[in-house]
Amino acid sequence: MEHLASDIGAFIARNAVWGGPLLGLITFGESMVVIGAFFPATALMLVAGGLVAAGVLDGPTVLAWCIAGAVLGDAVSYVLGRRFGGRIWRVAALKPHRTIMARARLFFRRYGVASIYLCRFMGPVRAFVPLIAGATGMAHLRFQLANLGSAVIWVPVMLAPGYLAGKGARMIGGEHALEWALGGLAAAAALALVLHALRQRRASRPDPSLDALEDPQA
């Protein structure tokens, strides 16, 4: 995953015109249930922030694509939840993720609409909260307003560390500012990926206390 993020970041740096669409696709994929773990959006957004600071990427364009991708990804997960309803617990592709789904269900029950905002920053649980929102019948308009609002907050927050690091590197790095920025961001991206993997491993551990929250009809 580290090599994938590094390769994609290098491609974006060399082909800025594809930066926005590619980042939008990455944020869309990470917001999807099941497949989200295979999209290194967090690491790439750190790199993208640095590239915006270095003038390689256009900030408004990156923001627009990333927000659109994040909104569409959560919207698809929500629609899948609406389609399957209570049957999501018996969908074969989701059975290996029952523990994470139970955590997402508990989180959604506890925080309601606020969970749509909070889950953006919660690693592996993030993609499952919209699914649970749809499955439990949350009103469509209510969800989509929270979906858009949370994406508008999440994307700048994720880009900010890379942007600030890039600005700092430009101030102290002179003609080698871009190299310094990318080097520092590569290290930060690697750390982000390690932390993401640790969160996934922890979230996938069985938790007996969550059994009652799983499929009540099972």
JSON list of C-alpha atoms in Angstrom, two decimals, residues 20-151:
[
{"chain": "A", "resi": 20, "resn": "GLY", "atom": "CA", "xyz": [-8.11, 16.28, -9.51]},
{"chain": "A", "resi": 21, "resn": "PRO", "atom": "CA", "xyz": [-9.97, 13.41, -11.24]},
{"chain": "A", "resi": 22, "resn": "LEU", "atom": "CA", "xyz": [-7.62, 10.79, -9.80]},
{"chain": "A", "resi": 23, "resn": "LEU", "atom": "CA", "xyz": [-7.95, 12.15, -6.25]},
{"chain": "A", "resi": 24, "resn": "GLY", "atom": "CA", "xyz": [-11.72, 12.27, -6.70]},
{"chain": "A", "resi": 25, "resn": "LEU", "atom": "CA", "xyz": [-11.69, 8.61, -7.73]},
{"chain": "A", "resi": 26, "resn": "ILE", "atom": "CA", "xyz": [-9.52, 7.71, -4.72]},
{"chain": "A", "resi": 27, "resn": "THR", "atom": "CA", "xyz": [-11.79, 9.49, -2.22]},
{"chain": "A", "resi": 28, "resn": "PHE", "atom": "CA", "xyz": [-14.81, 7.88, -3.88]},
{"chain": "A", "resi": 29, "resn": "GLY", "atom": "CA", "xyz": [-13.28, 4.42, -3.53]},
{"chain": "A", "resi": 30, "resn": "GLU", "atom": "CA", "xyz": [-12.22, 4.91, 0.10]},
{"chain": "A", "resi": 31, "resn": "SER", "atom": "CA", "xyz": [-15.76, 5.92, 1.01]},
{"chain": "A", "resi": 32, "resn": "MET", "atom": "CA", "xyz": [-17.19, 2.67, -0.34]},
{"chain": "A", "resi": 33, "resn": "VAL", "atom": "CA", "xyz": [-17.92, -0.30, 1.90]},
{"chain": "A", "resi": 34, "resn": "VAL", "atom": "CA", "xyz": [-15.59, -3.32, 1.65]},
{"chain": "A", "resi": 35, "resn": "ILE", "atom": "CA", "xyz": [-13.27, -1.90, -1.03]},
{"chain": "A", "resi": 36, "resn": "GLY", "atom": "CA", "xyz": [-12.46, 1.28, 0.89]},
{"chain": "A", "resi": 37, "resn": "ALA", "atom": "CA", "xyz": [-9.48, -0.32, 2.65]},
{"chain": "A", "resi": 38, "resn": "PHE", "atom": "CA", "xyz": [-7.70, -0.67, -0.70]},
{"chain": "A", "resi": 39, "resn": "PHE", "atom": "CA", "xyz": [-7.74, 3.06, -1.51]},
{"chain": "A", "resi": 40, "resn": "PRO", "atom": "CA", "xyz": [-4.94, 5.05, 0.21]},
{"chain": "A", "resi": 41, "resn": "ALA", "atom": "CA", "xyz": [-6.85, 8.35, 0.20]},
{"chain": "A", "resi": 42, "resn": "THR", "atom": "CA", "xyz": [-5.44, 9.60, 3.52]},
{"chain": "A", "resi": 43, "resn": "ALA", "atom": "CA", "xyz": [-1.82, 9.29, 2.40]},
{"chain": "A", "resi": 44, "resn": "LEU", "atom": "CA", "xyz": [-2.51, 10.74, -1.05]},
{"chain": "A", "resi": 45, "resn": "MET", "atom": "CA", "xyz": [-4.38, 13.73, 0.34]},
{"chain": "A", "resi": 46, "resn": "LEU", "atom": "CA", "xyz": [-1.33, 14.56, 2.45]},
{"chain": "A", "resi": 47, "resn": "VAL", "atom": "CA", "xyz": [0.76, 14.50, -0.71]},
{"chain": "A", "resi": 48, "resn": "ALA", "atom": "CA", "xyz": [-1.88, 16.46, -2.64]},
{"chain": "A", "resi": 49, "resn": "GLY", "atom": "CA", "xyz": [-1.86, 19.20, -0.01]},
{"chain": "A", "resi": 50, "resn": "GLY", "atom": "CA", "xyz": [1.90, 19.54, -0.45]},
{"chain": "A", "resi": 51, "resn": "LEU", "atom": "CA", "xyz": [1.53, 19.69, -4.23]},
{"chain": "A", "resi": 52, "resn": "VAL", "atom": "CA", "xyz": [-1.08, 22.43, -3.89]},
{"chain": "A", "resi": 53, "resn": "ALA", "atom": "CA", "xyz": [1.33, 24.40, -1.67]},
{"chain": "A", "resi": 54, "resn": "ALA", "atom": "CA", "xyz": [4.09, 23.92, -4.25]},
{"chain": "A", "resi": 55, "resn": "GLY", "atom": "CA", "xyz": [1.85, 25.23, -7.03]},
{"chain": "A", "resi": 56, "resn": "VAL", "atom": "CA", "xyz": [1.78, 21.89, -8.87]},
{"chain": "A", "resi": 57, "resn": "LEU", "atom": "CA", "xyz": [-1.95, 21.36, -8.31]},
{"chain": "A", "resi": 58, "resn": "ASP", "atom": "CA", "xyz": [-4.78, 23.90, -8.27]},
{"chain": "A", "resi": 59, "resn": "GLY", "atom": "CA", "xyz": [-6.32, 24.09, -4.81]},
{"chain": "A", "resi": 60, "resn": "PRO", "atom": "CA", "xyz": [-10.00, 24.74, -5.75]},
{"chain": "A", "resi": 61, "resn": "THR", "atom": "CA", "xyz": [-9.88, 21.98, -8.36]},
{"chain": "A", "resi": 62, "resn": "VAL", "atom": "CA", "xyz": [-8.50, 19.46, -5.87]},
{"chain": "A", "resi": 63, "resn": "LEU", "atom": "CA", "xyz": [-11.09, 20.48, -3.27]},
{"chain": "A", "resi": 64, "resn": "ALA", "atom": "CA", "xyz": [-13.96, 20.12, -5.74]},
{"chain": "A", "resi": 65, "resn": "TRP", "atom": "CA", "xyz": [-12.92, 16.69, -6.99]},
{"chain": "A", "resi": 66, "resn": "CYS", "atom": "CA", "xyz": [-12.17, 15.30, -3.53]},
{"chain": "A", "resi": 67, "resn": "ILE", "atom": "CA", "xyz": [-15.46, 16.57, -2.08]},
{"chain": "A", "resi": 68, "resn": "ALA", "atom": "CA", "xyz": [-17.39, 15.17, -5.04]},
{"chain": "A", "resi": 69, "resn": "GLY", "atom": "CA", "xyz": [-15.68, 11.77, -4.66]},
{"chain": "A", "resi": 70, "resn": "ALA", "atom": "CA", "xyz": [-16.30, 11.60, -0.91]},
{"chain": "A", "resi": 71, "resn": "VAL", "atom": "CA", "xyz": [-19.97, 12.58, -1.29]},
{"chain": "A", "resi": 72, "resn": "LEU", "atom": "CA", "xyz": [-20.63, 10.09, -4.08]},
{"chain": "A", "resi": 73, "resn": "GLY", "atom": "CA", "xyz": [-18.88, 7.26, -2.24]},
{"chain": "A", "resi": 74, "resn": "ASP", "atom": "CA", "xyz": [-20.98, 7.72, 0.89]},
{"chain": "A", "resi": 75, "resn": "ALA", "atom": "CA", "xyz": [-24.12, 8.18, -1.23]},
{"chain": "A", "resi": 76, "resn": "VAL", "atom": "CA", "xyz": [-23.56, 4.82, -2.94]},
{"chain": "A", "resi": 77, "resn": "SER", "atom": "CA", "xyz": [-23.01, 3.11, 0.44]},
{"chain": "A", "resi": 78, "resn": "TYR", "atom": "CA", "xyz": [-26.23, 4.70, 1.72]},
{"chain": "A", "resi": 79, "resn": "VAL", "atom": "CA", "xyz": [-28.20, 3.55, -1.33]},
{"chain": "A", "resi": 80, "resn": "LEU", "atom": "CA", "xyz": [-26.88, 0.01, -0.88]},
{"chain": "A", "resi": 81, "resn": "GLY", "atom": "CA", "xyz": [-28.06, 0.11, 2.73]},
{"chain": "A", "resi": 82, "resn": "ARG", "atom": "CA", "xyz": [-31.52, 1.29, 1.64]},
{"chain": "A", "resi": 83, "resn": "ARG", "atom": "CA", "xyz": [-31.70, -1.44, -0.97]},
{"chain": "A", "resi": 84, "resn": "PHE", "atom": "CA", "xyz": [-30.81, -4.32, 1.33]},
{"chain": "A", "resi": 85, "resn": "GLY", "atom": "CA", "xyz": [-32.26, -3.03, 4.61]},
{"chain": "A", "resi": 86, "resn": "GLY", "atom": "CA", "xyz": [-31.98, -5.60, 7.39]},
{"chain": "A", "resi": 87, "resn": "ARG", "atom": "CA", "xyz": [-30.70, -8.16, 4.88]},
{"chain": "A", "resi": 88, "resn": "ILE", "atom": "CA", "xyz": [-27.26, -6.51, 4.84]},
{"chain": "A", "resi": 89, "resn": "TRP", "atom": "CA", "xyz": [-26.24, -8.83, 7.69]},
{"chain": "A", "resi": 90, "resn": "ARG", "atom": "CA", "xyz": [-26.71, -11.78, 5.36]},
{"chain": "A", "resi": 91, "resn": "VAL", "atom": "CA", "xyz": [-24.97, -10.37, 2.28]},
{"chain": "A", "resi": 92, "resn": "ALA", "atom": "CA", "xyz": [-22.06, -12.71, 1.59]},
{"chain": "A", "resi": 93, "resn": "ALA", "atom": "CA", "xyz": [-19.55, -9.96, 0.77]},
{"chain": "A", "resi": 94, "resn": "LEU", "atom": "CA", "xyz": [-20.27, -8.25, 4.10]},
{"chain": "A", "resi": 95, "resn": "LYS", "atom": "CA", "xyz": [-20.14, -11.27, 6.40]},
{"chain": "A", "resi": 96, "resn": "PRO", "atom": "CA", "xyz": [-16.37, -10.94, 7.09]},
{"chain": "A", "resi": 97, "resn": "HIS", "atom": "CA", "xyz": [-17.06, -7.37, 8.25]},
{"chain": "A", "resi": 98, "resn": "ARG", "atom": "CA", "xyz": [-19.86, -8.08, 10.74]},
{"chain": "A", "resi": 99, "resn": "THR", "atom": "CA", "xyz": [-17.80, -6.83, 13.70]},
{"chain": "A", "resi": 100, "resn": "ILE", "atom": "CA", "xyz": [-17.05, -3.50, 12.01]},
{"chain": "A", "resi": 101, "resn": "MET", "atom": "CA", "xyz": [-20.70, -3.24, 10.95]},
{"chain": "A", "resi": 102, "resn": "ALA", "atom": "CA", "xyz": [-21.80, -3.83, 14.54]},
{"chain": "A", "resi": 103, "resn": "ARG", "atom": "CA", "xyz": [-19.48, -1.05, 15.69]},
{"chain": "A", "resi": 104, "resn": "ALA", "atom": "CA", "xyz": [-20.87, 1.24, 12.99]},
{"chain": "A", "resi": 105, "resn": "ARG", "atom": "CA", "xyz": [-24.43, 0.40, 14.04]},
{"chain": "A", "resi": 106, "resn": "LEU", "atom": "CA", "xyz": [-23.66, 1.15, 17.68]},
{"chain": "A", "resi": 107, "resn": "PHE", "atom": "CA", "xyz": [-21.97, 4.41, 16.68]},
{"chain": "A", "resi": 108, "resn": "PHE", "atom": "CA", "xyz": [-24.93, 5.43, 14.51]},
{"chain": "A", "resi": 109, "resn": "ARG", "atom": "CA", "xyz": [-27.44, 4.62, 17.25]},
{"chain": "A", "resi": 110, "resn": "ARG", "atom": "CA", "xyz": [-25.48, 6.68, 19.73]},
{"chain": "A", "resi": 111, "resn": "TYR", "atom": "CA", "xyz": [-24.81, 9.80, 17.65]},
{"chain": "A", "resi": 112, "resn": "GLY", "atom": "CA", "xyz": [-27.43, 9.86, 14.88]},
{"chain": "A", "resi": 113, "resn": "VAL", "atom": "CA", "xyz": [-26.81, 12.55, 12.25]},
{"chain": "A", "resi": 114, "resn": "ALA", "atom": "CA", "xyz": [-23.60, 13.60, 14.01]},
{"chain": "A", "resi": 115, "resn": "SER", "atom": "CA", "xyz": [-22.17, 10.15, 13.25]},
{"chain": "A", "resi": 116, "resn": "ILE", "atom": "CA", "xyz": [-22.11, 11.05, 9.53]},
{"chain": "A", "resi": 117, "resn": "TYR", "atom": "CA", "xyz": [-19.72, 13.89, 10.35]},
{"chain": "A", "resi": 118, "resn": "LEU", "atom": "CA", "xyz": [-17.68, 12.03, 12.95]},
{"chain": "A", "resi": 119, "resn": "CYS", "atom": "CA", "xyz": [-17.27, 8.83, 10.94]},
{"chain": "A", "resi": 120, "resn": "ARG", "atom": "CA", "xyz": [-15.29, 10.65, 8.25]},
{"chain": "A", "resi": 121, "resn": "PHE", "atom": "CA", "xyz": [-12.33, 10.60, 10.64]},
{"chain": "A", "resi": 122, "resn": "MET", "atom": "CA", "xyz": [-12.77, 7.06, 11.98]},
{"chain": "A", "resi": 123, "resn": "GLY", "atom": "CA", "xyz": [-10.82, 4.76, 9.69]},
{"chain": "A", "resi": 124, "resn": "PRO", "atom": "CA", "xyz": [-12.44, 1.40, 8.86]},
{"chain": "A", "resi": 125, "resn": "VAL", "atom": "CA", "xyz": [-15.79, 2.24, 10.49]},
{"chain": "A", "resi": 126, "resn": "ARG", "atom": "CA", "xyz": [-16.18, 5.27, 8.24]},
{"chain": "A", "resi": 127, "resn": "ALA", "atom": "CA", "xyz": [-17.48, 3.53, 5.12]},
{"chain": "A", "resi": 128, "resn": "PHE", "atom": "CA", "xyz": [-19.99, 1.42, 7.07]},
{"chain": "A", "resi": 129, "resn": "VAL", "atom": "CA", "xyz": [-21.88, 4.21, 8.87]},
{"chain": "A", "resi": 130, "resn": "PRO", "atom": "CA", "xyz": [-23.59, 5.41, 5.63]},
{"chain": "A", "resi": 131, "resn": "LEU", "atom": "CA", "xyz": [-24.50, 1.79, 4.90]},
{"chain": "A", "resi": 132, "resn": "ILE", "atom": "CA", "xyz": [-26.09, 1.45, 8.35]},
{"chain": "A", "resi": 133, "resn": "ALA", "atom": "CA", "xyz": [-27.83, 4.83, 7.92]},
{"chain": "A", "resi": 134, "resn": "GLY", "atom": "CA", "xyz": [-29.47, 3.56, 4.74]},
{"chain": "A", "resi": 135, "resn": "ALA", "atom": "CA", "xyz": [-30.33, 0.15, 6.18]},
{"chain": "A", "resi": 136, "resn": "THR", "atom": "CA", "xyz": [-32.04, 1.69, 9.21]},
{"chain": "A", "resi": 137, "resn": "GLY", "atom": "CA", "xyz": [-34.15, 4.02, 7.08]},
{"chain": "A", "resi": 138, "resn": "MET", "atom": "CA", "xyz": [-32.55, 7.41, 7.73]},
{"chain": "A", "resi": 139, "resn": "ALA", "atom": "CA", "xyz": [-34.35, 10.03, 5.59]},
{"chain": "A", "resi": 140, "resn": "HIS", "atom": "CA", "xyz": [-32.64, 10.53, 2.23]},
{"chain": "A", "resi": 141, "resn": "LEU", "atom": "CA", "xyz": [-32.49, 14.34, 2.31]},
{"chain": "A", "resi": 142, "resn": "ARG", "atom": "CA", "xyz": [-31.32, 14.35, 5.91]},
{"chain": "A", "resi": 143, "resn": "PHE", "atom": "CA", "xyz": [-28.49, 11.96, 5.08]},
{"chain": "A", "resi": 144, "resn": "GLN", "atom": "CA", "xyz": [-27.39, 13.76, 1.93]},
{"chain": "A", "resi": 145, "resn": "LEU", "atom": "CA", "xyz": [-27.22, 17.14, 3.69]},
{"chain": "A", "resi": 146, "resn": "ALA", "atom": "CA", "xyz": [-25.02, 15.59, 6.38]},
{"chain": "A", "resi": 147, "resn": "ASN", "atom": "CA", "xyz": [-23.03, 13.76, 3.71]},
{"chain": "A", "resi": 148, "resn": "LEU", "atom": "CA", "xyz": [-22.23, 16.98, 1.84]},
{"chain": "A", "resi": 149, "resn": "GLY", "atom": "CA", "xyz": [-21.58, 18.97, 5.00]},
{"chain": "A", "resi": 150, "resn": "SER", "atom": "CA", "xyz": [-19.19, 16.37, 6.41]},
{"chain": "A", "resi": 151, "resn": "ALA", "atom": "CA", "xyz": [-17.28, 16.11, 3.11]}
]
